JSON list of C-alpha atoms in Angstrom, two decimals:
[
{"chain": "A", "resi": 135, "resn": "UNK", "atom": "CA", "xyz": [235.17, 118.34, 99.57]},
{"chain": "A", "resi": 136, "resn": "UNK", "atom": "CA", "xyz": [238.57, 118.08, 97.97]},
{"chain": "A", "resi": 137, "resn": "UNK", "atom": "CA", "xyz": [241.72, 119.30, 99.71]},
{"chain": "A", "resi": 138, "resn": "UNK", "atom": "CA", "xyz": [245.09, 119.98, 98.09]},
{"chain": "A", "resi": 139, "resn": "UNK", "atom": "CA", "xyz": [247.93, 118.28, 99.96]},
{"chain": "A", "resi": 140, "resn": "UNK", "atom": "CA", "xyz": [251.17, 119.85, 98.75]},
{"chain": "A", "resi": 141, "resn": "UNK", "atom": "CA", "xyz": [253.41, 117.28, 100.42]},
{"chain": "A", "resi": 142, "resn": "UNK", "atom": "CA", "xyz": [253.55, 114.47, 103.00]},
{"chain": "A", "resi": 143, "resn": "UNK", "atom": "CA", "xyz": [253.64, 117.05, 105.81]},
{"chain": "A", "resi": 144, "resn": "UNK", "atom": "CA", "xyz": [250.27, 118.45, 104.65]},
{"chain": "A", "resi": 145, "resn": "UNK", "atom": "CA", "xyz": [248.89, 114.90, 104.56]},
{"chain": "A", "resi": 146, "resn": "UNK", "atom": "CA", "xyz": [250.09, 114.33, 108.10]},
{"chain": "A", "resi": 147, "resn": "UNK", "atom": "CA", "xyz": [248.65, 117.71, 109.18]},
{"chain": "A", "resi": 148, "resn": "UNK", "atom": "CA", "xyz": [245.22, 116.67, 107.89]},
{"chain": "A", "resi": 149, "resn": "UNK", "atom": "CA", "xyz": [245.57, 113.45, 109.90]},
{"chain": "A", "resi": 150, "resn": "UNK", "atom": "CA", "xyz": [246.50, 115.38, 113.06]},
{"chain": "A", "resi": 151, "resn": "UNK", "atom": "CA", "xyz": [243.39, 117.53, 112.72]},
{"chain": "A", "resi": 152, "resn": "UNK", "atom": "CA", "xyz": [241.28, 114.39, 112.23]},
{"chain": "A", "resi": 153, "resn": "UNK", "atom": "CA", "xyz": [242.83, 112.79, 115.32]},
{"chain": "A", "resi": 154, "resn": "UNK", "atom": "CA", "xyz": [242.15, 115.91, 117.37]},
{"chain": "A", "resi": 155, "resn": "UNK", "atom": "CA", "xyz": [238.55, 116.35, 116.23]},
{"chain": "A", "resi": 156, "resn": "UNK", "atom": "CA", "xyz": [237.02, 112.96, 115.48]},
{"chain": "A", "resi": 157, "resn": "UNK", "atom": "CA", "xyz": [234.79, 111.34, 118.05]},
{"chain": "A", "resi": 158, "resn": "UNK", "atom": "CA", "xyz": [235.18, 107.91, 119.56]},
{"chain": "A", "resi": 159, "resn": "UNK", "atom": "CA", "xyz": [233.59, 105.26, 117.28]},
{"chain": "A", "resi": 160, "resn": "UNK", "atom": "CA", "xyz": [234.61, 107.14, 114.13]},
{"chain": "A", "resi": 161, "resn": "UNK", "atom": "CA", "xyz": [235.41, 105.01, 111.10]},
{"chain": "A", "resi": 162, "resn": "UNK", "atom": "CA", "xyz": [237.69, 106.30, 108.35]},
{"chain": "A", "resi": 163, "resn": "UNK", "atom": "CA", "xyz": [237.68, 104.39, 105.07]},
{"chain": "A", "resi": 164, "resn": "UNK", "atom": "CA", "xyz": [240.92, 105.15, 103.24]},
{"chain": "A", "resi": 165, "resn": "UNK", "atom": "CA", "xyz": [241.07, 104.64, 99.51]},
{"chain": "A", "resi": 166, "resn": "UNK", "atom": "CA", "xyz": [243.82, 105.36, 97.01]},
{"chain": "A", "resi": 167, "resn": "UNK", "atom": "CA", "xyz": [246.62, 103.79, 95.04]},
{"chain": "A", "resi": 168, "resn": "UNK", "atom": "CA", "xyz": [249.94, 102.68, 96.49]},
{"chain": "A", "resi": 169, "resn": "UNK", "atom": "CA", "xyz": [252.02, 105.63, 97.68]},
{"chain": "A", "resi": 170, "resn": "UNK", "atom": "CA", "xyz": [249.21, 108.19, 97.91]},
{"chain": "A", "resi": 171, "resn": "UNK", "atom": "CA", "xyz": [249.67, 108.77, 101.65]},
{"chain": "A", "resi": 172, "resn": "UNK", "atom": "CA", "xyz": [247.18, 106.48, 103.43]},
{"chain": "A", "resi": 173, "resn": "UNK", "atom": "CA", "xyz": [249.65, 105.42, 106.13]},
{"chain": "A", "resi": 174, "resn": "UNK", "atom": "CA", "xyz": [251.00, 108.98, 106.45]},
{"chain": "A", "resi": 175, "resn": "UNK", "atom": "CA", "xyz": [247.46, 110.18, 107.12]},
{"chain": "A", "resi": 176, "resn": "UNK", "atom": "CA", "xyz": [246.98, 107.50, 109.80]},
{"chain": "A", "resi": 177, "resn": "UNK", "atom": "CA", "xyz": [250.29, 108.51, 111.39]},
{"chain": "A", "resi": 178, "resn": "UNK", "atom": "CA", "xyz": [248.88, 112.02, 111.68]},
{"chain": "A", "resi": 179, "resn": "UNK", "atom": "CA", "xyz": [245.64, 110.70, 113.18]},
{"chain": "A", "resi": 180, "resn": "UNK", "atom": "CA", "xyz": [247.69, 108.86, 115.78]},
{"chain": "A", "resi": 181, "resn": "UNK", "atom": "CA", "xyz": [249.66, 112.00, 116.56]},
{"chain": "A", "resi": 182, "resn": "UNK", "atom": "CA", "xyz": [246.42, 113.95, 116.97]},
{"chain": "A", "resi": 183, "resn": "UNK", "atom": "CA", "xyz": [245.16, 111.28, 119.39]},
{"chain": "A", "resi": 184, "resn": "UNK", "atom": "CA", "xyz": [248.40, 111.29, 121.37]},
{"chain": "A", "resi": 185, "resn": "UNK", "atom": "CA", "xyz": [249.73, 107.89, 120.26]},
{"chain": "A", "resi": 186, "resn": "UNK", "atom": "CA", "xyz": [253.39, 107.71, 121.31]},
{"chain": "A", "resi": 187, "resn": "UNK", "atom": "CA", "xyz": [254.23, 104.51, 119.43]},
{"chain": "A", "resi": 188, "resn": "UNK", "atom": "CA", "xyz": [255.58, 104.49, 115.88]},
{"chain": "A", "resi": 189, "resn": "UNK", "atom": "CA", "xyz": [252.67, 103.89, 113.53]},
{"chain": "A", "resi": 190, "resn": "UNK", "atom": "CA", "xyz": [253.56, 101.59, 110.65]},
{"chain": "A", "resi": 191, "resn": "UNK", "atom": "CA", "xyz": [251.55, 100.09, 107.83]},
{"chain": "A", "resi": 192, "resn": "UNK", "atom": "CA", "xyz": [249.81, 96.88, 108.87]},
{"chain": "A", "resi": 193, "resn": "UNK", "atom": "CA", "xyz": [250.17, 95.39, 105.37]},
{"chain": "A", "resi": 194, "resn": "UNK", "atom": "CA", "xyz": [251.41, 92.07, 106.74]},
{"chain": "A", "resi": 195, "resn": "UNK", "atom": "CA", "xyz": [249.96, 92.13, 110.26]},
{"chain": "A", "resi": 196, "resn": "UNK", "atom": "CA", "xyz": [246.52, 93.26, 108.93]},
{"chain": "A", "resi": 197, "resn": "UNK", "atom": "CA", "xyz": [245.59, 95.08, 112.18]},
{"chain": "A", "resi": 198, "resn": "UNK", "atom": "CA", "xyz": [247.68, 97.31, 114.44]},
{"chain": "A", "resi": 199, "resn": "UNK", "atom": "CA", "xyz": [246.12, 98.47, 117.69]},
{"chain": "A", "resi": 200, "resn": "UNK", "atom": "CA", "xyz": [247.37, 101.59, 119.46]},
{"chain": "A", "resi": 201, "resn": "UNK", "atom": "CA", "xyz": [245.60, 101.75, 122.81]},
{"chain": "A", "resi": 202, "resn": "UNK", "atom": "CA", "xyz": [247.75, 104.18, 124.82]},
{"chain": "A", "resi": 203, "resn": "UNK", "atom": "CA", "xyz": [246.18, 107.47, 123.72]},
{"chain": "A", "resi": 204, "resn": "UNK", "atom": "CA", "xyz": [243.13, 109.66, 124.33]},
{"chain": "A", "resi": 205, "resn": "UNK", "atom": "CA", "xyz": [241.24, 106.68, 122.93]},
{"chain": "A", "resi": 206, "resn": "UNK", "atom": "CA", "xyz": [242.38, 103.71, 120.84]},
{"chain": "A", "resi": 207, "resn": "UNK", "atom": "CA", "xyz": [243.36, 103.79, 117.19]},
{"chain": "A", "resi": 208, "resn": "UNK", "atom": "CA", "xyz": [242.73, 100.64, 115.19]},
{"chain": "A", "resi": 209, "resn": "UNK", "atom": "CA", "xyz": [244.68, 100.66, 111.92]},
{"chain": "A", "resi": 210, "resn": "UNK", "atom": "CA", "xyz": [243.72, 98.00, 109.40]},
{"chain": "A", "resi": 211, "resn": "UNK", "atom": "CA", "xyz": [245.07, 97.21, 105.93]},
{"chain": "A", "resi": 212, "resn": "UNK", "atom": "CA", "xyz": [243.01, 95.05, 103.56]},
{"chain": "A", "resi": 213, "resn": "UNK", "atom": "CA", "xyz": [245.42, 95.17, 100.61]},
{"chain": "A", "resi": 214, "resn": "UNK", "atom": "CA", "xyz": [246.47, 91.52, 100.65]},
{"chain": "A", "resi": 215, "resn": "UNK", "atom": "CA", "xyz": [243.11, 90.00, 101.58]},
{"chain": "A", "resi": 216, "resn": "UNK", "atom": "CA", "xyz": [240.41, 88.31, 99.55]},
{"chain": "A", "resi": 217, "resn": "UNK", "atom": "CA", "xyz": [236.76, 89.13, 100.28]},
{"chain": "A", "resi": 218, "resn": "UNK", "atom": "CA", "xyz": [236.17, 85.95, 102.32]},
{"chain": "A", "resi": 219, "resn": "UNK", "atom": "CA", "xyz": [239.22, 86.79, 104.47]},
{"chain": "A", "resi": 220, "resn": "UNK", "atom": "CA", "xyz": [237.89, 90.31, 105.05]},
{"chain": "A", "resi": 221, "resn": "UNK", "atom": "CA", "xyz": [234.50, 88.91, 106.10]},
{"chain": "A", "resi": 222, "resn": "UNK", "atom": "CA", "xyz": [236.27, 86.57, 108.53]},
{"chain": "A", "resi": 223, "resn": "UNK", "atom": "CA", "xyz": [237.89, 89.56, 110.30]},
{"chain": "A", "resi": 224, "resn": "UNK", "atom": "CA", "xyz": [234.48, 90.61, 111.69]},
{"chain": "A", "resi": 225, "resn": "UNK", "atom": "CA", "xyz": [235.35, 94.26, 111.17]},
{"chain": "A", "resi": 226, "resn": "UNK", "atom": "CA", "xyz": [232.18, 95.37, 112.93]},
{"chain": "A", "resi": 227, "resn": "UNK", "atom": "CA", "xyz": [233.71, 94.36, 116.26]},
{"chain": "A", "resi": 228, "resn": "UNK", "atom": "CA", "xyz": [236.00, 97.38, 115.85]},
{"chain": "A", "resi": 229, "resn": "UNK", "atom": "CA", "xyz": [233.44, 100.01, 114.91]},
{"chain": "A", "resi": 230, "resn": "UNK", "atom": "CA", "xyz": [230.74, 98.73, 117.24]},
{"chain": "A", "resi": 231, "resn": "UNK", "atom": "CA", "xyz": [233.19, 98.71, 120.16]},
{"chain": "A", "resi": 232, "resn": "UNK", "atom": "CA", "xyz": [231.63, 95.58, 121.65]},
{"chain": "A", "resi": 233, "resn": "UNK", "atom": "CA", "xyz": [234.69, 93.33, 121.90]},
{"chain": "A", "resi": 234, "resn": "UNK", "atom": "CA", "xyz": [237.34, 96.06, 121.90]},
{"chain": "A", "resi": 235, "resn": "UNK", "atom": "CA", "xyz": [237.41, 99.48, 123.54]},
{"chain": "A", "resi": 236, "resn": "UNK", "atom": "CA", "xyz": [235.72, 102.13, 121.38]},
{"chain": "A", "resi": 237, "resn": "UNK", "atom": "CA", "xyz": [238.12, 104.24, 119.36]},
{"chain": "A", "resi": 238, "resn": "UNK", "atom": "CA", "xyz": [238.91, 105.42, 115.84]},
{"chain": "A", "resi": 239, "resn": "UNK", "atom": "CA", "xyz": [239.04, 102.77, 113.14]},
{"chain": "A", "resi": 240, "resn": "UNK", "atom": "CA", "xyz": [241.16, 103.62, 110.07]},
{"chain": "A", "resi": 241, "resn": "UNK", "atom": "CA", "xyz": [240.95, 101.08, 107.24]},
{"chain": "A", "resi": 242, "resn": "UNK", "atom": "CA", "xyz": [243.36, 101.23, 104.31]},
{"chain": "A", "resi": 243, "resn": "UNK", "atom": "CA", "xyz": [242.17, 99.74, 101.00]},
{"chain": "A", "resi": 244, "resn": "UNK", "atom": "CA", "xyz": [238.59, 100.08, 102.22]},
{"chain": "A", "resi": 245, "resn": "UNK", "atom": "CA", "xyz": [237.27, 99.74, 98.67]},
{"chain": "A", "resi": 246, "resn": "UNK", "atom": "CA", "xyz": [237.82, 95.98, 99.15]},
{"chain": "A", "resi": 247, "resn": "UNK", "atom": "CA", "xyz": [235.27, 95.82, 101.99]},
{"chain": "A", "resi": 248, "resn": "UNK", "atom": "CA", "xyz": [232.15, 93.77, 101.18]},
{"chain": "A", "resi": 249, "resn": "UNK", "atom": "CA", "xyz": [230.14, 95.72, 103.79]},
{"chain": "A", "resi": 250, "resn": "UNK", "atom": "CA", "xyz": [230.43, 99.04, 105.59]},
{"chain": "A", "resi": 251, "resn": "UNK", "atom": "CA", "xyz": [229.35, 100.53, 108.93]},
{"chain": "A", "resi": 252, "resn": "UNK", "atom": "CA", "xyz": [226.25, 102.70, 109.24]},
{"chain": "A", "resi": 253, "resn": "UNK", "atom": "CA", "xyz": [228.36, 105.90, 109.40]},
{"chain": "A", "resi": 254, "resn": "UNK", "atom": "CA", "xyz": [231.86, 106.63, 108.18]},
{"chain": "A", "resi": 255, "resn": "UNK", "atom": "CA", "xyz": [234.18, 109.12, 106.57]},
{"chain": "A", "resi": 256, "resn": "UNK", "atom": "CA", "xyz": [235.66, 108.10, 103.23]},
{"chain": "A", "resi": 257, "resn": "UNK", "atom": "CA", "xyz": [238.96, 109.74, 102.38]},
{"chain": "A", "resi": 258, "resn": "UNK", "atom": "CA", "xyz": [240.07, 109.08, 98.84]},
{"chain": "A", "resi": 259, "resn": "UNK", "atom": "CA", "xyz": [243.72, 110.04, 98.29]},
{"chain": "A", "resi": 260, "resn": "UNK", "atom": "CA", "xyz": [245.04, 110.68, 94.79]},
{"chain": "A", "resi": 261, "resn": "UNK", "atom": "CA", "xyz": [248.44, 111.59, 93.44]},
{"chain": "A", "resi": 262, "resn": "UNK", "atom": "CA", "xyz": [248.66, 113.82, 90.37]},
{"chain": "A", "resi": 263, "resn": "UNK", "atom": "CA", "xyz": [252.01, 112.93, 88.80]},
{"chain": "A", "resi": 264, "resn": "UNK", "atom": "CA", "xyz": [251.84, 115.47, 85.95]},
{"chain": "A", "resi": 265, "resn": "UNK", "atom": "CA", "xyz": [254.20, 117.90, 87.70]},
{"chain": "A", "resi": 266, "resn": "UNK", "atom": "CA", "xyz": [256.82, 115.44, 88.95]},
{"chain": "A", "resi": 267, "resn": "UNK", "atom": "CA", "xyz": [259.44, 116.30, 86.31]},
{"chain": "A", "resi": 268, "resn": "UNK", "atom": "CA", "xyz": [258.96, 120.06, 86.69]},
{"chain": "A", "resi": 269, "resn": "UNK", "atom": "CA", "xyz": [258.95, 120.23, 90.48]},
{"chain": "A", "resi": 270, "resn": "UNK", "atom": "CA", "xyz": [260.53, 116.93, 91.51]},
{"chain": "A", "resi": 271, "resn": "UNK", "atom": "CA", "xyz": [257.45, 116.16, 93.61]},
{"chain": "A", "resi": 272, "resn": "UNK", "atom": "CA", "xyz": [253.85, 115.19, 93.08]},
{"chain": "A", "resi": 273, "resn": "UNK", "atom": "CA", "xyz": [250.62, 116.91, 94.05]},
{"chain": "A", "resi": 274, "resn": "UNK", "atom": "CA", "xyz": [248.24, 114.98, 96.26]},
{"chain": "A", "resi": 275, "resn": "UNK", "atom": "CA", "xyz": [244.57, 115.48, 96.93]},
{"chain": "A", "resi": 276, "resn": "UNK", "atom": "CA", "xyz": [242.26, 114.21, 99.64]},
{"chain": "A", "resi": 277, "resn": "UNK", "atom": "CA", "xyz": [238.59, 113.95, 98.80]},
{"chain": "A", "resi": 278, "resn": "UNK", "atom": "CA", "xyz": [236.60, 113.70, 102.03]},
{"chain": "A", "resi": 279, "resn": "UNK", "atom": "CA", "xyz": [233.12, 112.22, 101.79]},
{"chain": "A", "resi": 280, "resn": "UNK", "atom": "CA", "xyz": [231.08, 111.87, 105.00]},
{"chain": "A", "resi": 281, "resn": "UNK", "atom": "CA", "xyz": [228.34, 109.24, 105.19]},
{"chain": "A", "resi": 282, "resn": "UNK", "atom": "CA", "xyz": [225.90, 109.67, 108.10]},
{"chain": "A", "resi": 283, "resn": "UNK", "atom": "CA", "xyz": [228.49, 111.64, 110.08]},
{"chain": "A", "resi": 284, "resn": "UNK", "atom": "CA", "xyz": [229.49, 115.25, 110.63]},
{"chain": "A", "resi": 285, "resn": "UNK", "atom": "CA", "xyz": [232.81, 116.78, 109.61]},
{"chain": "A", "resi": 286, "resn": "UNK", "atom": "CA", "xyz": [234.27, 119.19, 112.17]},
{"chain": "A", "resi": 287, "resn": "UNK", "atom": "CA", "xyz": [234.52, 122.93, 111.58]},
{"chain": "A", "resi": 288, "resn": "UNK", "atom": "CA", "xyz": [238.32, 122.61, 111.71]},
{"chain": "A", "resi": 289, "resn": "UNK", "atom": "CA", "xyz": [238.28, 120.20, 108.73]},
{"chain": "A", "resi": 290, "resn": "UNK", "atom": "CA", "xyz": [235.79, 122.39, 106.88]},
{"chain": "A", "resi": 291, "resn": "UNK", "atom": "CA", "xyz": [238.04, 125.44, 107.36]},
{"chain": "A", "resi": 292, "resn": "UNK", "atom": "CA", "xyz": [241.03, 123.45, 106.11]},
{"chain": "A", "resi": 293, "resn": "UNK", "atom": "CA", "xyz": [238.99, 122.42, 103.08]},
{"chain": "A", "resi": 294, "resn": "UNK", "atom": "CA", "xyz": [238.13, 126.09, 102.42]},
{"chain": "A", "resi": 295, "resn": "UNK", "atom": "CA", "xyz": [241.78, 127.07, 102.76]},
{"chain": "A", "resi": 296, "resn": "UNK", "atom": "CA", "xyz": [243.03, 124.40, 100.33]},
{"chain": "A", "resi": 297, "resn": "UNK", "atom": "CA", "xyz": [239.88, 123.84, 98.27]},
{"chain": "A", "resi": 298, "resn": "UNK", "atom": "CA", "xyz": [240.20, 122.50, 94.75]},
{"chain": "A", "resi": 299, "resn": "UNK", "atom": "CA", "xyz": [237.62, 121.88, 92.03]}
]
């Protein structure tokens, strides 16, 4: 399903709905170019979970953990890492919830992952720059692709409301 995101607020709104509706042990694989709204979406997820801390991109820290919410949010960014460095992170410890408390795992630049969990939600964010000169803003889209998981009715209704072909 593809959802039109008219602005950063719509991207954050989608994240809030995800944070409110996703189950513990959910993994979100975020894909998209620089500036397409991956961190904005995670900020919304945190808001939907009740995270009170400021959520920032973990580009240099690699992993930010927000544990004071309905359940934890683990925000990872693989942008600067080589495949062997990603393997060394033992990402499965986050989605299996064996060494850390179970929560939602949101991974930016997930297309760099050499392996994936058994179930996840891929969200591919794109930015259509064709209308920037005319409207002084760009149009964003979120393509949501579930793999061995169920998307909530609230997300499905949002997709129907802002559906694009």
